[in-house]
Coordinates of C-alpha atoms in Angstrom, one line a residue:
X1 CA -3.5 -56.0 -15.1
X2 CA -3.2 -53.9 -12.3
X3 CA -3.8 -55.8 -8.4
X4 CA -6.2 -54.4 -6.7
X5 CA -5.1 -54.0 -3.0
X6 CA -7.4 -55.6 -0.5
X7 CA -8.7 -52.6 1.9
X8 CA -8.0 -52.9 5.3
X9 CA -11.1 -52.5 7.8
X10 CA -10.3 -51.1 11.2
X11 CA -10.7 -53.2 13.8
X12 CA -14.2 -52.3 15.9
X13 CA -11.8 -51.8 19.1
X14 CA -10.4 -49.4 17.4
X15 CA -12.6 -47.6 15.7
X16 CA -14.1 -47.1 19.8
X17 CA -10.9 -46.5 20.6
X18 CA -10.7 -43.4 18.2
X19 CA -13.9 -42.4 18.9
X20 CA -13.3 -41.9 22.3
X21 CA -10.1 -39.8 21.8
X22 CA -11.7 -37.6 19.6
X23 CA -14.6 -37.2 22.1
X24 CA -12.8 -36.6 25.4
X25 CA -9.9 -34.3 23.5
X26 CA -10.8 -33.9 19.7
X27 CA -9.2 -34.9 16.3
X28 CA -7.8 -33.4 13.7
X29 CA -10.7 -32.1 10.5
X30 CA -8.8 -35.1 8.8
X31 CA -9.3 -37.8 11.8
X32 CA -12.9 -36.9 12.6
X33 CA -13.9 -37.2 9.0
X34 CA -12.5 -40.5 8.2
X35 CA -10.9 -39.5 4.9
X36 CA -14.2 -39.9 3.3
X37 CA -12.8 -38.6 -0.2
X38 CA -9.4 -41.2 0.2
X39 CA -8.3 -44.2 1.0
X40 CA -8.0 -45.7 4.9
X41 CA -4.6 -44.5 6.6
X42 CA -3.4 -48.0 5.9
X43 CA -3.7 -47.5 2.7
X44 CA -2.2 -44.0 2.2
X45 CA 1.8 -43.7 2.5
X46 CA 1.0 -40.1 3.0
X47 CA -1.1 -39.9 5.9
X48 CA 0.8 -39.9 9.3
X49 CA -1.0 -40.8 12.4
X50 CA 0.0 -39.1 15.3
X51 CA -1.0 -40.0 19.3
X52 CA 0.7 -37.5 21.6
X53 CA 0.3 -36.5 25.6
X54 CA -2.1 -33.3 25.8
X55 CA 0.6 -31.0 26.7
X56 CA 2.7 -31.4 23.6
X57 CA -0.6 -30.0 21.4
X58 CA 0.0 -26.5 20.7
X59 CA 3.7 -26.9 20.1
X60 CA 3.2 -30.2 17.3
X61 CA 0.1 -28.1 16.0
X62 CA 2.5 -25.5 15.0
X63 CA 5.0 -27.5 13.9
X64 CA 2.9 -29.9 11.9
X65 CA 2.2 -27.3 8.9
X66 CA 6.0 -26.8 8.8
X67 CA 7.7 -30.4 8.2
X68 CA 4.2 -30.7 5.7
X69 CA 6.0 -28.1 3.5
X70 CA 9.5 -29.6 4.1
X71 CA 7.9 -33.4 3.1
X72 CA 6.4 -31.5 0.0
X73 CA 9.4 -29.9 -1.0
X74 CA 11.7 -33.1 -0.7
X75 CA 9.0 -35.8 -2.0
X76 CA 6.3 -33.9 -4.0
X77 CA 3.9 -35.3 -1.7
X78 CA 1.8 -33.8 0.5
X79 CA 1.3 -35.2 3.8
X80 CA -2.0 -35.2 6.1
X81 CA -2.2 -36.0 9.5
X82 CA -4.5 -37.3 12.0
X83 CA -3.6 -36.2 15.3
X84 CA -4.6 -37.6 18.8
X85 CA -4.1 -35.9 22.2
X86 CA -4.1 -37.2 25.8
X87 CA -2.8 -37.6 28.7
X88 CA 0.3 -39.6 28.3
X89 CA -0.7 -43.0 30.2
X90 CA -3.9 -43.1 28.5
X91 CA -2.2 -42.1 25.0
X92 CA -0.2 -45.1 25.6
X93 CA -2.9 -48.0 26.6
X94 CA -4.8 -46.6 23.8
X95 CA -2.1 -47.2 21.2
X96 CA -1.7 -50.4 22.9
X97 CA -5.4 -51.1 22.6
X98 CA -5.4 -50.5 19.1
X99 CA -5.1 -47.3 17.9
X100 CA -2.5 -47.4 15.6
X101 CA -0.6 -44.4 15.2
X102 CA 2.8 -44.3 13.5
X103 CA 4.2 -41.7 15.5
X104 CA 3.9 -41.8 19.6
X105 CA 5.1 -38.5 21.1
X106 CA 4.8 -38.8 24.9
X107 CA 5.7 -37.3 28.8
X108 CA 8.1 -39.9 30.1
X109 CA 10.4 -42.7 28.7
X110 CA 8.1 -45.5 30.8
X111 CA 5.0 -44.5 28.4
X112 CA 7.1 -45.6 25.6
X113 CA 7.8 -49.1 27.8
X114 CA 4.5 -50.0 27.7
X115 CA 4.3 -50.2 23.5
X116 CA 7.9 -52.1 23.7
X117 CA 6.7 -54.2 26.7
X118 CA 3.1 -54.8 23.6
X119 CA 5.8 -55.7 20.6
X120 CA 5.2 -52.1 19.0
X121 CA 8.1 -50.6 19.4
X122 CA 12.1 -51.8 19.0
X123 CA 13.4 -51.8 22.5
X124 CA 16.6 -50.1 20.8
X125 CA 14.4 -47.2 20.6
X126 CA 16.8 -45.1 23.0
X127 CA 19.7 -45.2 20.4
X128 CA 18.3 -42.8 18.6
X129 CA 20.0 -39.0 19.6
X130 CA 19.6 -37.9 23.2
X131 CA 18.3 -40.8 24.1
X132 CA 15.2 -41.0 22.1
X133 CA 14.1 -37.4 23.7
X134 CA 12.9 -34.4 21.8
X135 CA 12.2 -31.7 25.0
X136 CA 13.0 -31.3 28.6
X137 CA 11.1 -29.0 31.0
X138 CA 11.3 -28.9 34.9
X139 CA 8.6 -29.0 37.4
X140 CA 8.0 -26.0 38.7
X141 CA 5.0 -24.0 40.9
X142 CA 2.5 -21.5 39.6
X143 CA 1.1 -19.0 41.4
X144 CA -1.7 -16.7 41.1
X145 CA -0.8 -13.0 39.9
X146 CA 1.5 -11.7 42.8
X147 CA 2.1 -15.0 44.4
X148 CA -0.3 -14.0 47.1
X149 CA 0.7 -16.5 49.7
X150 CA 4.4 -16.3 49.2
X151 CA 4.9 -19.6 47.5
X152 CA 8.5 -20.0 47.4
X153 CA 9.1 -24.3 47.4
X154 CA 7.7 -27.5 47.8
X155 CA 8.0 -26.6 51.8
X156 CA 5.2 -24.2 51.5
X157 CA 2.7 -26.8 50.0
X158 CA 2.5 -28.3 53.1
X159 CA 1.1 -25.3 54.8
X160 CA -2.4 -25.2 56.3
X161 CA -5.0 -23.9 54.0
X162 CA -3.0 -24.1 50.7
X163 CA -5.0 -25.6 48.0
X164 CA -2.4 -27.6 46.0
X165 CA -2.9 -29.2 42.0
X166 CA -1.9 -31.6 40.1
X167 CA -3.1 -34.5 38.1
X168 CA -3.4 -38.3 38.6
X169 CA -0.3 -40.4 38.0
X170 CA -2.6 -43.4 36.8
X171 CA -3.7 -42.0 33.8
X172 CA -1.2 -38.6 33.5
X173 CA 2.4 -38.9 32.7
X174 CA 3.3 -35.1 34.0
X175 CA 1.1 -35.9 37.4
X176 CA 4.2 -38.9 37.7
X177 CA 6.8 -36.0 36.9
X178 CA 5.0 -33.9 39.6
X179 CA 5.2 -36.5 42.1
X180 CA 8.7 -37.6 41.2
X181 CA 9.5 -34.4 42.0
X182 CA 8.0 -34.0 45.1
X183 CA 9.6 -37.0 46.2
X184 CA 12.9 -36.2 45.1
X185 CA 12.7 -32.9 46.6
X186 CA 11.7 -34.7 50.6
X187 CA 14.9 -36.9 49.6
X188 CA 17.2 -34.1 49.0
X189 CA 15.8 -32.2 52.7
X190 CA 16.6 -35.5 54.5
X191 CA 20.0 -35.8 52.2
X192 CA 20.5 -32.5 53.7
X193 CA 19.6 -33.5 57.6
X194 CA 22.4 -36.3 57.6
X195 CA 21.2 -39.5 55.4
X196 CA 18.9 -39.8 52.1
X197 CA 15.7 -41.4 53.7
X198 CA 12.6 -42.9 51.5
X199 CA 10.1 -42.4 55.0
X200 CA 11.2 -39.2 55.2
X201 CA 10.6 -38.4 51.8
X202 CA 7.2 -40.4 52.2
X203 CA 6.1 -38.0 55.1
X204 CA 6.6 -35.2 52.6
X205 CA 4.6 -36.2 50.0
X206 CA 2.0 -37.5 52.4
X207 CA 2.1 -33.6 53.9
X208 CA 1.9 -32.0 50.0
X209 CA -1.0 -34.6 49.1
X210 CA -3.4 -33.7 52.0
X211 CA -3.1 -30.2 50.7
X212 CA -4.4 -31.4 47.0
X213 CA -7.7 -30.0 45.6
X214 CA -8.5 -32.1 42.7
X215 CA -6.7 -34.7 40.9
X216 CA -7.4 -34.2 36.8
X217 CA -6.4 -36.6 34.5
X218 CA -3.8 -35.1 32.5
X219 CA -1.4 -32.6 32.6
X220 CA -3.2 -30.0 30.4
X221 CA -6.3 -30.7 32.1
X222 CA -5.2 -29.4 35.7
X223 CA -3.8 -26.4 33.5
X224 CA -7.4 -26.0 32.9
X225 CA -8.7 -26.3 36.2
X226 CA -6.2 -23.8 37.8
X227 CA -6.9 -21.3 35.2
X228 CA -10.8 -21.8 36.1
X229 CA -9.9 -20.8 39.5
X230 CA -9.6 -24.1 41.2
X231 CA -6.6 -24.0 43.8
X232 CA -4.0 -21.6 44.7
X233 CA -0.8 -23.3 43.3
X234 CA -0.2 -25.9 40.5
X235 CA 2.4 -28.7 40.4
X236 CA 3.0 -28.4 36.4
X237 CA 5.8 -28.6 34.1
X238 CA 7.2 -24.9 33.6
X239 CA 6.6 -25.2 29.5
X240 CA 3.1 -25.1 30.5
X241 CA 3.4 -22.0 32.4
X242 CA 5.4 -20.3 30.1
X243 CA 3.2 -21.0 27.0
X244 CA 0.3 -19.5 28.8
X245 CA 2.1 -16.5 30.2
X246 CA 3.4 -15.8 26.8
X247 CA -0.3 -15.7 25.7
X248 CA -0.8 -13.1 28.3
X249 CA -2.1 -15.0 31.1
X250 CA -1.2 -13.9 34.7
X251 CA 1.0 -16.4 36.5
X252 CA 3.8 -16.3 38.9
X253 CA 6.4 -19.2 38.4
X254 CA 8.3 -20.6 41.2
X255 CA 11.0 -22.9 40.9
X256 CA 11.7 -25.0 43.6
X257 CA 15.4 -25.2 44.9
X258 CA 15.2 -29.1 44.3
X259 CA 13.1 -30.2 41.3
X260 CA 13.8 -32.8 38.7
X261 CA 14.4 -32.8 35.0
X262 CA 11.5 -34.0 32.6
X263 CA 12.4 -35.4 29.4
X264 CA 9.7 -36.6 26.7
X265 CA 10.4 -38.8 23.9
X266 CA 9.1 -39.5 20.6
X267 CA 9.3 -42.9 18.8
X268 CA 8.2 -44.6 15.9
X269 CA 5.6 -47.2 16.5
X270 CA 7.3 -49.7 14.2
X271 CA 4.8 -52.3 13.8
X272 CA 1.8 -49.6 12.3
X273 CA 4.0 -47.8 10.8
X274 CA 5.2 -50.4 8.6
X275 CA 1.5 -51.7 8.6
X276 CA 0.5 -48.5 7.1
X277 CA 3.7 -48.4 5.1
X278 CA 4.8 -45.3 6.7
X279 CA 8.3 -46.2 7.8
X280 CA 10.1 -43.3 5.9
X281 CA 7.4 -40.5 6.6
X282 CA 7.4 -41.5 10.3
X283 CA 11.1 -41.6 10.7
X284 CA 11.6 -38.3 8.8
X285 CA 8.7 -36.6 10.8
X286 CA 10.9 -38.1 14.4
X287 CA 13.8 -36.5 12.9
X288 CA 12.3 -33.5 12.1
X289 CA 11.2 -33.0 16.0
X290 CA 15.3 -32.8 16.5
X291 CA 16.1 -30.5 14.1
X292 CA 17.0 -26.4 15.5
X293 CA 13.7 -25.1 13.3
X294 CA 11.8 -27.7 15.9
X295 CA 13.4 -27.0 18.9
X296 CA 13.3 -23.2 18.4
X297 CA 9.4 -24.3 18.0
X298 CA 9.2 -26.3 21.0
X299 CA 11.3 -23.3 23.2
X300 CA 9.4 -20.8 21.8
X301 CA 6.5 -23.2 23.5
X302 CA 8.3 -23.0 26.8
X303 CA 10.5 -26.3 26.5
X304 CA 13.9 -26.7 27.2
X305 CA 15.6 -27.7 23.6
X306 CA 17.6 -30.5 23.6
X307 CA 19.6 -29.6 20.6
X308 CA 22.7 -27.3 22.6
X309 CA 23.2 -24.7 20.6
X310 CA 19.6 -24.2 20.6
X311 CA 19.5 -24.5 24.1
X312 CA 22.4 -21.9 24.4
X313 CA 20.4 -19.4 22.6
X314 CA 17.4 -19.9 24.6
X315 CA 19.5 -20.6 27.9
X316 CA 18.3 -17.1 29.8
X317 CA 14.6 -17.9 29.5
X318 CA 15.1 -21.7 31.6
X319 CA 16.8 -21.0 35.4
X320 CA 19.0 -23.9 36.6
X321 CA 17.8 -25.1 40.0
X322 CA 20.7 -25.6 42.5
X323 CA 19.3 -29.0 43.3
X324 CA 18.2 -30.1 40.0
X325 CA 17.9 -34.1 39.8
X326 CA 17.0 -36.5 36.7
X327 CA 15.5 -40.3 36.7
X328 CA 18.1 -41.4 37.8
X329 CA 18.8 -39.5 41.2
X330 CA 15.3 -41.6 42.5
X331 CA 17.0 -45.0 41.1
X332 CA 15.5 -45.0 37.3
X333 CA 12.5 -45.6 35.4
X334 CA 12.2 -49.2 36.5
X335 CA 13.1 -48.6 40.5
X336 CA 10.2 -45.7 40.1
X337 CA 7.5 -47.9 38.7
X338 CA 8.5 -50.4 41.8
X339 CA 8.9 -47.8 44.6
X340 CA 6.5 -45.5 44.1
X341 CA 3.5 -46.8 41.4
X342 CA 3.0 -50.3 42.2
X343 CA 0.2 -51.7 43.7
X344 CA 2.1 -51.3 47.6
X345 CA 4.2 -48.8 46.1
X346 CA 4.6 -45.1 48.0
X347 CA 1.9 -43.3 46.0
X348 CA -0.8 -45.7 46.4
X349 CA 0.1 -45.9 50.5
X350 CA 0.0 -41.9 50.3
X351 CA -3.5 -42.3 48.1
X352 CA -4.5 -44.9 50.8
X353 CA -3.6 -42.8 53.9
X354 CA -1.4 -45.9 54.8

């Protein structure tokens, strides 16, 4: 006699919890339904639950069609997703708070912290290639049509009557990018003037900020904003300028002469995934992100590959600063979280007018 397998019932926090994601930015036809006519995703190997940062959508939504048909063609099975999209910090809390997708794909390597930090993820997660990464971008300015005010660097965001945006580093992984790279940027000017100086590169963010028009909570959502006609230059990552000027929106790009690398990872979020007993399909779909047919994907969105030979043929597209810095030029992740987001730390004093 066959066992029947007892069905798993969601948790109430996190049936809110997916609610509220699919209020604020939508779900998948598959996610907002429920799979009425199926089993629960626990149940059904062949459902892969994905939570990602907002500015990663349109790239995955293209790309999820494609590994279906390469999962079909190696398993005969066909795969359905349910898809999630926010702002990378509250993507994060929210898989943290219970909902359990098997596939994380967020802004910044500190996001993924937090669901090691909650016993979801392996802390070996960065052995996987590149680090755990699947794309890189830089932070770079846009400008209206003609970059009317002669926006040229950071500098010029200090400027009287310049309306500045970017989002909020509490909730937005790309607004922590944006700032990073502001900071960064008032380090490498004081590097320049004799010594690298954290006050000086305080003052310079505290000049930028007072500039700011709005502070949205993700990255995609100041996108929005600045495309509304709020502001007259965005702080953003440049694959979000370059996917919207490719669709025929007006925009200047400027890149700053110092700015800092971005890198986004994707992990497997070990513990639902095996709960849902979707270790293979989530590992395969992770390694599928890595593959060139991806990366071509995620260039063609205006990401910088981070497959080389990919990379190489996309090289002319994606300008190398001159003073181009990572993570690590501002200490690492974990001297970030302590210098600049902590309760005292730099941002909050700039927030504070301390």
């Amino acid at each position: 006699m066959q066992t029947m397998k007892k069905k798993r019932i969601p948790s109430l926090y996190a049936v809110l919890m997916l609610l509220l994601v699919c209020m604020t930015v939508g779900c998948s036809n598959q996610e907002a339904e429920g799979e009425q006519n199926g089993p629960s995703a626990g149940e059904q190997s062949n459902t892969l639950v994905i939570g990602a940062y907002s500015v990663a959508k349109d790239a995955v939504g293209e790309l999820l069609p494609k590994f279906k048909e390469e999962w079909k063609a190696q398993t005969g099975q066909t795969v359905n997703f349910q898809e999630s999209y926010e702002a990378s910090g509250t993507q994060a809390r929210a898989i943290v708070g219970g909902f359990e997708a098997d596939v994380a794909l967020l802004a910044m390597e500190s996001d993924i912290d937090k669901l090691v930090k909650a016993d979801l993820v392996t802390s070996d997660w960065k052995q996987a290639p590149n680090d755990g990464m699947i794309t890189r971008s830089i932070v770079v300015l846009g400008t209206r049509d003609g970059n009317p005010l002669g926006i040229r660097d950071f500098e010029d965001l200090t400027k009287p009557g310049v309306k500045v945006l970017y989002p909020n580093p509490k909730t937005s992984g790309g607004a922590q990018w944006d700032i990073n790279a502001i900071y960064g940027a008032g380090l490498k000017l004081s590097e320049a003037n004799g010594q690298k100086d954290p006050a000086a590169a305080k003052a310079f963010l505290e000049k930028v900020h007072k500039n700011v028009e709005s502070l949205d909570k993700s990255g995609r959502s100041s996108m929005a904003a600045f495309e509304y006609g709020v502001g007259d230059v965005i702080v953003t990552y440049e694959n979000e300028l370059l996917a919207r000027i490719a669709q025929g929106v007006k925009y200047d790009i400027v890149v700053p002469k110092n700015t800092i690398l971005i890198e986004n990872p994707a992990v497997v979020v070990d513990k639902y995934a095996d709960k849902h007993g979707n270790r293979e399909l989530a590992e395969a779909f992770v390694d599928y992100l890595r593959t060139p047919e991806a990366q071509r994907i995620f260039a063609k969105h205006g990401f910088r590959s981070v497959d080389p030979e990919v990379f190489a043929e996309t090289e002319s597209t994606f300008p190398t600063p001159e003073g181009l810095f990572d993570i690590n030029y501002l200490g690492g992740w974990d001297e970030v979280r302590s210098t600049l987001y902590s309760k005292r730390g730099v941002w909050y004093q700039v927030l504070a007018g301390l």
